[in-house]
Structures are given as structure tokens and as C-alpha cells.
Amino acid sequence: MSYIDNIISNIEKRDAGQPEFIQAAKEVLDSLRIIVDKDNTYEKAGLLERLVEPERIVMFRVPWIDDAGKVQVNRGFRVQFSSAIGPYKGGLRFHPSVTLSIIKFLGFEQIFKNSLTGLPMGGGKGGSDFDPKGKSDNEVMRFCQSFMTELYRHIGQDTDVPAGDIGVGGREIGFMYGQYKRIVNRFEGVLTGKGIGWGGSLARTEATGYGLVYIVEEYLNKNGDSFKGKKVAISGSGNVAIFAAQKAMSLGATVISMSDSNGCICHKKGINLDTIKDIKLVKRERLTKYAEIHKDAVYSDVSNGRVWDIACDIALPCATQNELLLEDARKLSASGCKVVAEGANMPTTLDATEYLLSKGIAFFPGKAANAGGVATSGLEMSQNSARLSWSFEEVDAKLKNIMVGIFHSIDDAAKEYGKPGNFVIGANIAGFLKVARAMLDQGV
Ligand code: NDP
């Protein structure tokens, strides 16, 4: 059995109850065969065994009191996966689907994503099975305070710097930061995604969605094309989806569809983003509202329609993991889609990814395509350390530069290792090499 097969088989045994982690690890390990099979340095150093095992996992009880005075208990997680190239860095997800497997897959992906940004950040991820949906602001505050009451002892500006993710936006970061500061009595850059008036970076909110569009734009430009006149399908209607839509529209594209966890909306003449922002960011309502406001838009609930049913040139899955399945990939290919870029983490299943690649569709994996968020978090950390604030334009220009750099590093790696145009292999190899070198230099 080859070294990589051995590692995969061990993960399947030891982490048998963690399907998402196994899926993410397999995708990366499969891409690494090209280098690891040729060079036994990695096997001699036991490097892959180390890479797939988090440096530390913290799991904890999060008790809080709801508005009815009843005690509720959730489960908290922080997986500190790799500090080879910098302090652990990665978001916190609050969603009822959160398990150790989900946090481990996200933390594992984060290692390579952070490496691709070129900034000194290790990989980590955390969260809770708490559902902020339908909770009052006071309930969310009490939960966040309780969560941080345990998490604070495991993080720090030079140790581990969490950020937001699904269910964790500015409100949640604010409550957690407030609690951290009360406990440690220091105002420091321990979280990113902070409010602009208290250490946050301009353009952080927009960064993941904008970065996603920048990497696709660079690819299109290199092929003599652009976003102008393109039809774009986007899943999700949260932070990443909204700002990807905003940037794509500003470059001349028409965004024809968006979704939430209950259903999707198709608006052929172009989604009205002001309506989406009002529904999702201000009123925190469901997408059904959109079709009540725009009569020419069509709403389908999850049981009878998907974002990927509608013909588009570019598909941007920006909601959650495993939301673009093999049958969706078939539909996209048949309807003429040319580019799929992942705004979410691992939204495309492995068989769907393989299908898209086999059809010559340009496929950008999340670890490259959505790295703009964490890259701008890195820029927020730099501003905090220097006690400076850069303008929106300065941060946006740096973000664009980073995304263009990521495109070229994954494109070059794919070419160098004999798989031109395969950005999955390019991203995995380019991300891995830097981390592997650091691990070899630092010893066991
Ligand atoms: P938000 O919570 O702001 O939005 C998530 C969106 O996805 C919502 O529209 C939500 O619908 C939908 N969604 C969530 N879970 C499901 C599900 N199980 N089925 C269908 N739809 C679902 O999160 P973000 O926009 O921040 O994150 C989206 C993705 O992007 C995640 O995979 C995240 O890990 C990734 N990402 C985010 C970054 C960031 O900077 N925010 C950085 C890099 C990656 P509903 O409103 O119904 O819940």
C-alpha cells in the first residue's frame, strides 16, 4: 500500500465517525500523490501522519439562560490544527449542524487556505451547535459571553485568532470580544471581523465575496474574457453570497439566482441586491419575502428547485458544505456553465468536482477561491499590531493583489506538476509545500 493510501486508511479507521473530515482529507491527500510518491522525505519524517492530526482540540460545555429563564446547554469546539507557519487562524461557526467532524474538516482546509494567502497564519476552526436563528439579541449575547468564558483561555493574539463564519457576524464577534476584554483586561487583536470603530478593518465584511470574484476575474482576463454580460448563479444569501453578488454586478454581470436554507429565488432580469440586503442583513427574514416584493421573480422551496437548475455562465456556491451534488454538476455542464468557484467551504462533493473537471469546467476550490476573507483578517491583524487603520481602497487593493497572487500560484503549481488547469491539485500542492517545509524545518 502506498504511503498516502496508508494514511487514508488510518483516517478512515481512527476517525470513522467523521465523514466531512475524511472527505476533506482525502481530497487533499489524493492531490499530493504527485509529490509524495516521488520523494520519500515526507514518509521518513512521518509528515502526513502529523498533518492529519490536529495539534490540539478543545471541546467544552456552553451553558446559558434563555429569555424564559431556562438553562440551555450547547457544545463548544476549537480545533487548533496547525501552527507551522503562524498562530492558528480560522472562523467560528454557530449552526445546529456543527459537529467535531465539521470543525475538523474546516480546520484542515484552513491550513492550506491560509498558506496560499502568503501571510503567516496557521490553521484552526471552532464553533458551536448553537443556532442564533430566532434568538433574541440578549440570548445571543448571553450565549456568546458563556462561549468566550471558556474559549478565552485557549486563544490570544499570538496564539489563536478566531473570526466569523456561518452564524457569526459582527453582532456575535462584538459580544465575544466584549467578554474577552472583561476577562483578560487587555484590548488586543484576539478576534477579527471586529467593528470598524474598535479595531476592525474596512473591507473585511466584503472581503470573501469580493475575493471570490477577483480570482475568477483574473482567470477570465487571462483568457481574454471578463464578467461583463455573464449570467451568474449564487447559492446562499449570507455574507459571502451578498458581496460576491455585489462585486460581480459591479463588473457587469447579471446575478440571476440566490438561495437560503429553505429555498431559492430566480430573477432572470437580475437580482435586486438592496432587497436581499434588507431581507437578510436588516430584517433577518426568509427569501420568500423577495418574491412577494418582486412579482417577476420565482421562488422554489428546497423540495422543488435548486439554484443550479437555471442556465448560467458562472456558478458560485456560497452557502455551505456538500450543496453542489453530482446531478447539479451535470445540469451546470449541460446548460453551458464554464466556471464554478467555491465561496463556501467544500460546497462541491468529490464526485461533482471530478465531473466538473472532466468536462473542462474551470473549477476553483474554496481553499483558494474564498481565501480573501482570511487574508483580510490577516490584514486586520497587521493593522491592530501597528495600531493603524487603512482606507477601504488600500485594503481592497491589497485583497485584490492577494487573490491575483493566489490565482497565479495555483495555476503555476498545476502546470509544474503536469496538470494544467486543475486548480484543485494546484491549490492543494501550493498550500501544502509551504506548510510541509515549515514542519520539516521545525522537527517533530
Ligand atoms: P452566513 O451565515 O452569512 O450565510 C450562510 C448562507 O448559507 C445563508 O444564506 C444560509 O441560509 C445558507 N445556508 C447555511 N446553511 C445551509 C444549509 N445547511 N443548507 C442551505 N443553505 C444553508 O455565512 P457566510 O456567508 O459567512 O458563510 C458561507 C460559507 O462561506 C460557509 O461555508 C463558510 O464557511 C464560508 N466562508 C465564509 C467566510 C467569511 O468570511 N464569512 C470566509 C471563507 C469561507 P439561512 O439564512 O437559511 O441560514
PDB file of N, CA and C in Angstrom, residues 110 112-117 119 121 204 207-208 211-212 215 342-343 345 365-378 399 402-403 406:
ATOM      1  N   GLN A 110      -8.407  24.990   6.309  1.00  0.00           N
ATOM      2  CA  GLN A 110      -7.873  26.313   6.655  1.00  0.00           C
ATOM      3  C   GLN A 110      -6.345  26.352   6.607  1.00  0.00           C
ATOM      4  N   PHE A 112      -4.300  24.995   4.493  1.00  0.00           N
ATOM      5  CA  PHE A 112      -3.794  25.212   3.126  1.00  0.00           C
ATOM      6  C   PHE A 112      -4.248  26.559   2.587  1.00  0.00           C
ATOM      7  N   LYS A 113      -5.483  26.920   2.954  1.00  0.00           N
ATOM      8  CA  LYS A 113      -6.006  28.220   2.534  1.00  0.00           C
ATOM      9  C   LYS A 113      -5.111  29.338   3.067  1.00  0.00           C
ATOM     10  N   ASN A 114      -4.800  29.267   4.367  1.00  0.00           N
ATOM     11  CA  ASN A 114      -4.006  30.329   4.972  1.00  0.00           C
ATOM     12  C   ASN A 114      -2.616  30.370   4.372  1.00  0.00           C
ATOM     13  N   SER A 115      -2.087  29.194   4.072  1.00  0.00           N
ATOM     14  CA  SER A 115      -0.771  29.124   3.443  1.00  0.00           C
ATOM     15  C   SER A 115      -0.804  29.805   2.068  1.00  0.00           C
ATOM     16  N   LEU A 116      -1.882  29.582   1.303  1.00  0.00           N
ATOM     17  CA  LEU A 116      -1.978  30.176  -0.042  1.00  0.00           C
ATOM     18  C   LEU A 116      -2.005  31.700  -0.015  1.00  0.00           C
ATOM     19  N   THR A 117      -2.514  32.281   1.072  1.00  0.00           N
ATOM     20  CA  THR A 117      -2.592  33.756   1.119  1.00  0.00           C
ATOM     21  C   THR A 117      -1.207  34.393   1.160  1.00  0.00           C
ATOM     22  N   LEU A 119       0.365  34.884   3.850  1.00  0.00           N
ATOM     23  CA  LEU A 119       0.507  35.548   5.152  1.00  0.00           C
ATOM     24  C   LEU A 119       0.851  34.501   6.216  1.00  0.00           C
ATOM     25  N   MET A 121      -0.069  32.631   8.811  1.00  0.00           N
ATOM     26  CA  MET A 121      -1.205  32.209   9.635  1.00  0.00           C
ATOM     27  C   MET A 121      -1.330  30.693   9.597  1.00  0.00           C
ATOM     28  N   ARG A 204     -13.322  44.161   5.436  1.00  0.00           N
ATOM     29  CA  ARG A 204     -13.343  42.765   5.896  1.00  0.00           C
ATOM     30  C   ARG A 204     -14.705  42.122   5.596  1.00  0.00           C
ATOM     31  N   ALA A 207     -14.812  41.133   2.061  1.00  0.00           N
ATOM     32  CA  ALA A 207     -13.605  40.508   1.512  1.00  0.00           C
ATOM     33  C   ALA A 207     -13.790  39.126   0.889  1.00  0.00           C
ATOM     34  N   THR A 208     -14.556  38.244   1.520  1.00  0.00           N
ATOM     35  CA  THR A 208     -14.629  36.880   0.980  1.00  0.00           C
ATOM     36  C   THR A 208     -15.339  36.888  -0.380  1.00  0.00           C
ATOM     37  N   GLY A 211     -13.213  38.784  -2.940  1.00  0.00           N
ATOM     38  CA  GLY A 211     -12.023  37.984  -3.294  1.00  0.00           C
ATOM     39  C   GLY A 211     -12.388  36.860  -4.256  1.00  0.00           C
ATOM     40  N   LEU A 212     -13.563  36.262  -4.021  1.00  0.00           N
ATOM     41  CA  LEU A 212     -14.038  35.181  -4.890  1.00  0.00           C
ATOM     42  C   LEU A 212     -14.169  35.686  -6.332  1.00  0.00           C
ATOM     43  N   ILE A 215     -10.654  36.401  -8.025  1.00  0.00           N
ATOM     44  CA  ILE A 215      -9.862  35.278  -8.545  1.00  0.00           C
ATOM     45  C   ILE A 215     -10.464  34.802  -9.884  1.00  0.00           C
ATOM     46  N   GLU A 342     -15.805  28.164  -5.601  1.00  0.00           N
ATOM     47  CA  GLU A 342     -16.421  27.913  -4.299  1.00  0.00           C
ATOM     48  C   GLU A 342     -16.217  29.082  -3.330  1.00  0.00           C
ATOM     49  N   GLY A 343     -17.317  29.792  -3.032  1.00  0.00           N
ATOM     50  CA  GLY A 343     -17.260  30.809  -1.987  1.00  0.00           C
ATOM     51  C   GLY A 343     -17.385  30.156  -0.626  1.00  0.00           C
ATOM     52  N   ASN A 345     -17.064  26.703   1.990  1.00  0.00           N
ATOM     53  CA  ASN A 345     -16.045  25.675   2.195  1.00  0.00           C
ATOM     54  C   ASN A 345     -16.613  24.319   1.804  1.00  0.00           C
ATOM     55  N   PRO A 365     -11.369  25.602  -6.085  1.00  0.00           N
ATOM     56  CA  PRO A 365     -11.746  25.102  -4.767  1.00  0.00           C
ATOM     57  C   PRO A 365     -11.745  26.225  -3.724  1.00  0.00           C
ATOM     58  N   GLY A 366     -12.589  26.048  -2.701  1.00  0.00           N
ATOM     59  CA  GLY A 366     -12.741  27.072  -1.673  1.00  0.00           C
ATOM     60  C   GLY A 366     -11.430  27.517  -1.041  1.00  0.00           C
ATOM     61  N   LYS A 367     -10.511  26.575  -0.861  1.00  0.00           N
ATOM     62  CA  LYS A 367      -9.304  26.974  -0.130  1.00  0.00           C
ATOM     63  C   LYS A 367      -8.521  28.048  -0.879  1.00  0.00           C
ATOM     64  N   ALA A 368      -8.739  28.142  -2.199  1.00  0.00           N
ATOM     65  CA  ALA A 368      -8.137  29.248  -2.950  1.00  0.00           C
ATOM     66  C   ALA A 368      -9.158  30.366  -3.144  1.00  0.00           C
ATOM     67  N   ALA A 369     -10.366  29.985  -3.577  1.00  0.00           N
ATOM     68  CA  ALA A 369     -11.329  30.989  -4.029  1.00  0.00           C
ATOM     69  C   ALA A 369     -11.925  31.829  -2.905  1.00  0.00           C
ATOM     70  N   ASN A 370     -12.041  31.249  -1.693  1.00  0.00           N
ATOM     71  CA  ASN A 370     -12.636  32.063  -0.622  1.00  0.00           C
ATOM     72  C   ASN A 370     -11.594  32.539   0.393  1.00  0.00           C
ATOM     73  N   ALA A 371     -10.319  32.483  -0.013  1.00  0.00           N
ATOM     74  CA  ALA A 371      -9.241  32.870   0.910  1.00  0.00           C
ATOM     75  C   ALA A 371      -9.192  34.376   1.179  1.00  0.00           C
ATOM     76  N   GLY A 372      -9.979  35.150   0.424  1.00  0.00           N
ATOM     77  CA  GLY A 372      -9.959  36.602   0.612  1.00  0.00           C
ATOM     78  C   GLY A 372     -10.408  37.019   2.003  1.00  0.00           C
ATOM     79  N   GLY A 373     -11.287  36.226   2.607  1.00  0.00           N
ATOM     80  CA  GLY A 373     -11.774  36.565   3.946  1.00  0.00           C
ATOM     81  C   GLY A 373     -10.663  36.476   4.968  1.00  0.00           C
ATOM     82  N   VAL A 374     -10.006  35.336   4.982  1.00  0.00           N
ATOM     83  CA  VAL A 374      -8.953  35.174   5.993  1.00  0.00           C
ATOM     84  C   VAL A 374      -7.755  36.072   5.655  1.00  0.00           C
ATOM     85  N   ALA A 375      -7.521  36.308   4.367  1.00  0.00           N
ATOM     86  CA  ALA A 375      -6.408  37.203   4.002  1.00  0.00           C
ATOM     87  C   ALA A 375      -6.660  38.590   4.584  1.00  0.00           C
ATOM     88  N   THR A 376      -7.907  39.040   4.498  1.00  0.00           N
ATOM     89  CA  THR A 376      -8.204  40.377   5.024  1.00  0.00           C
ATOM     90  C   THR A 376      -8.225  40.359   6.552  1.00  0.00           C
ATOM     91  N   SER A 377      -8.550  39.214   7.140  1.00  0.00           N
ATOM     92  CA  SER A 377      -8.388  39.077   8.589  1.00  0.00           C
ATOM     93  C   SER A 377      -6.909  39.246   8.951  1.00  0.00           C
ATOM     94  N   GLY A 378      -6.043  38.677   8.108  1.00  0.00           N
ATOM     95  CA  GLY A 378      -4.595  38.847   8.319  1.00  0.00           C
ATOM     96  C   GLY A 378      -4.222  40.324   8.248  1.00  0.00           C
ATOM     97  N   LEU A 399      -6.233  43.161  -1.018  1.00  0.00           N
ATOM     98  CA  LEU A 399      -7.018  41.927  -1.184  1.00  0.00           C
ATOM     99  C   LEU A 399      -6.945  41.454  -2.639  1.00  0.00           C
ATOM    100  N   ILE A 402      -3.667  39.950  -3.427  1.00  0.00           N
ATOM    101  CA  ILE A 402      -3.513  38.605  -2.837  1.00  0.00           C
ATOM    102  C   ILE A 402      -4.255  37.577  -3.696  1.00  0.00           C
ATOM    103  N   MET A 403      -5.474  37.900  -4.122  1.00  0.00           N
ATOM    104  CA  MET A 403      -6.263  36.938  -4.907  1.00  0.00           C
ATOM    105  C   MET A 403      -5.619  36.683  -6.274  1.00  0.00           C
ATOM    106  N   ILE A 406      -2.831  34.392  -5.600  1.00  0.00           N
ATOM    107  CA  ILE A 406      -3.280  33.005  -5.376  1.00  0.00           C
ATOM    108  C   ILE A 406      -3.598  32.352  -6.719  1.00  0.00           C
TER     109      ILE A 406
END
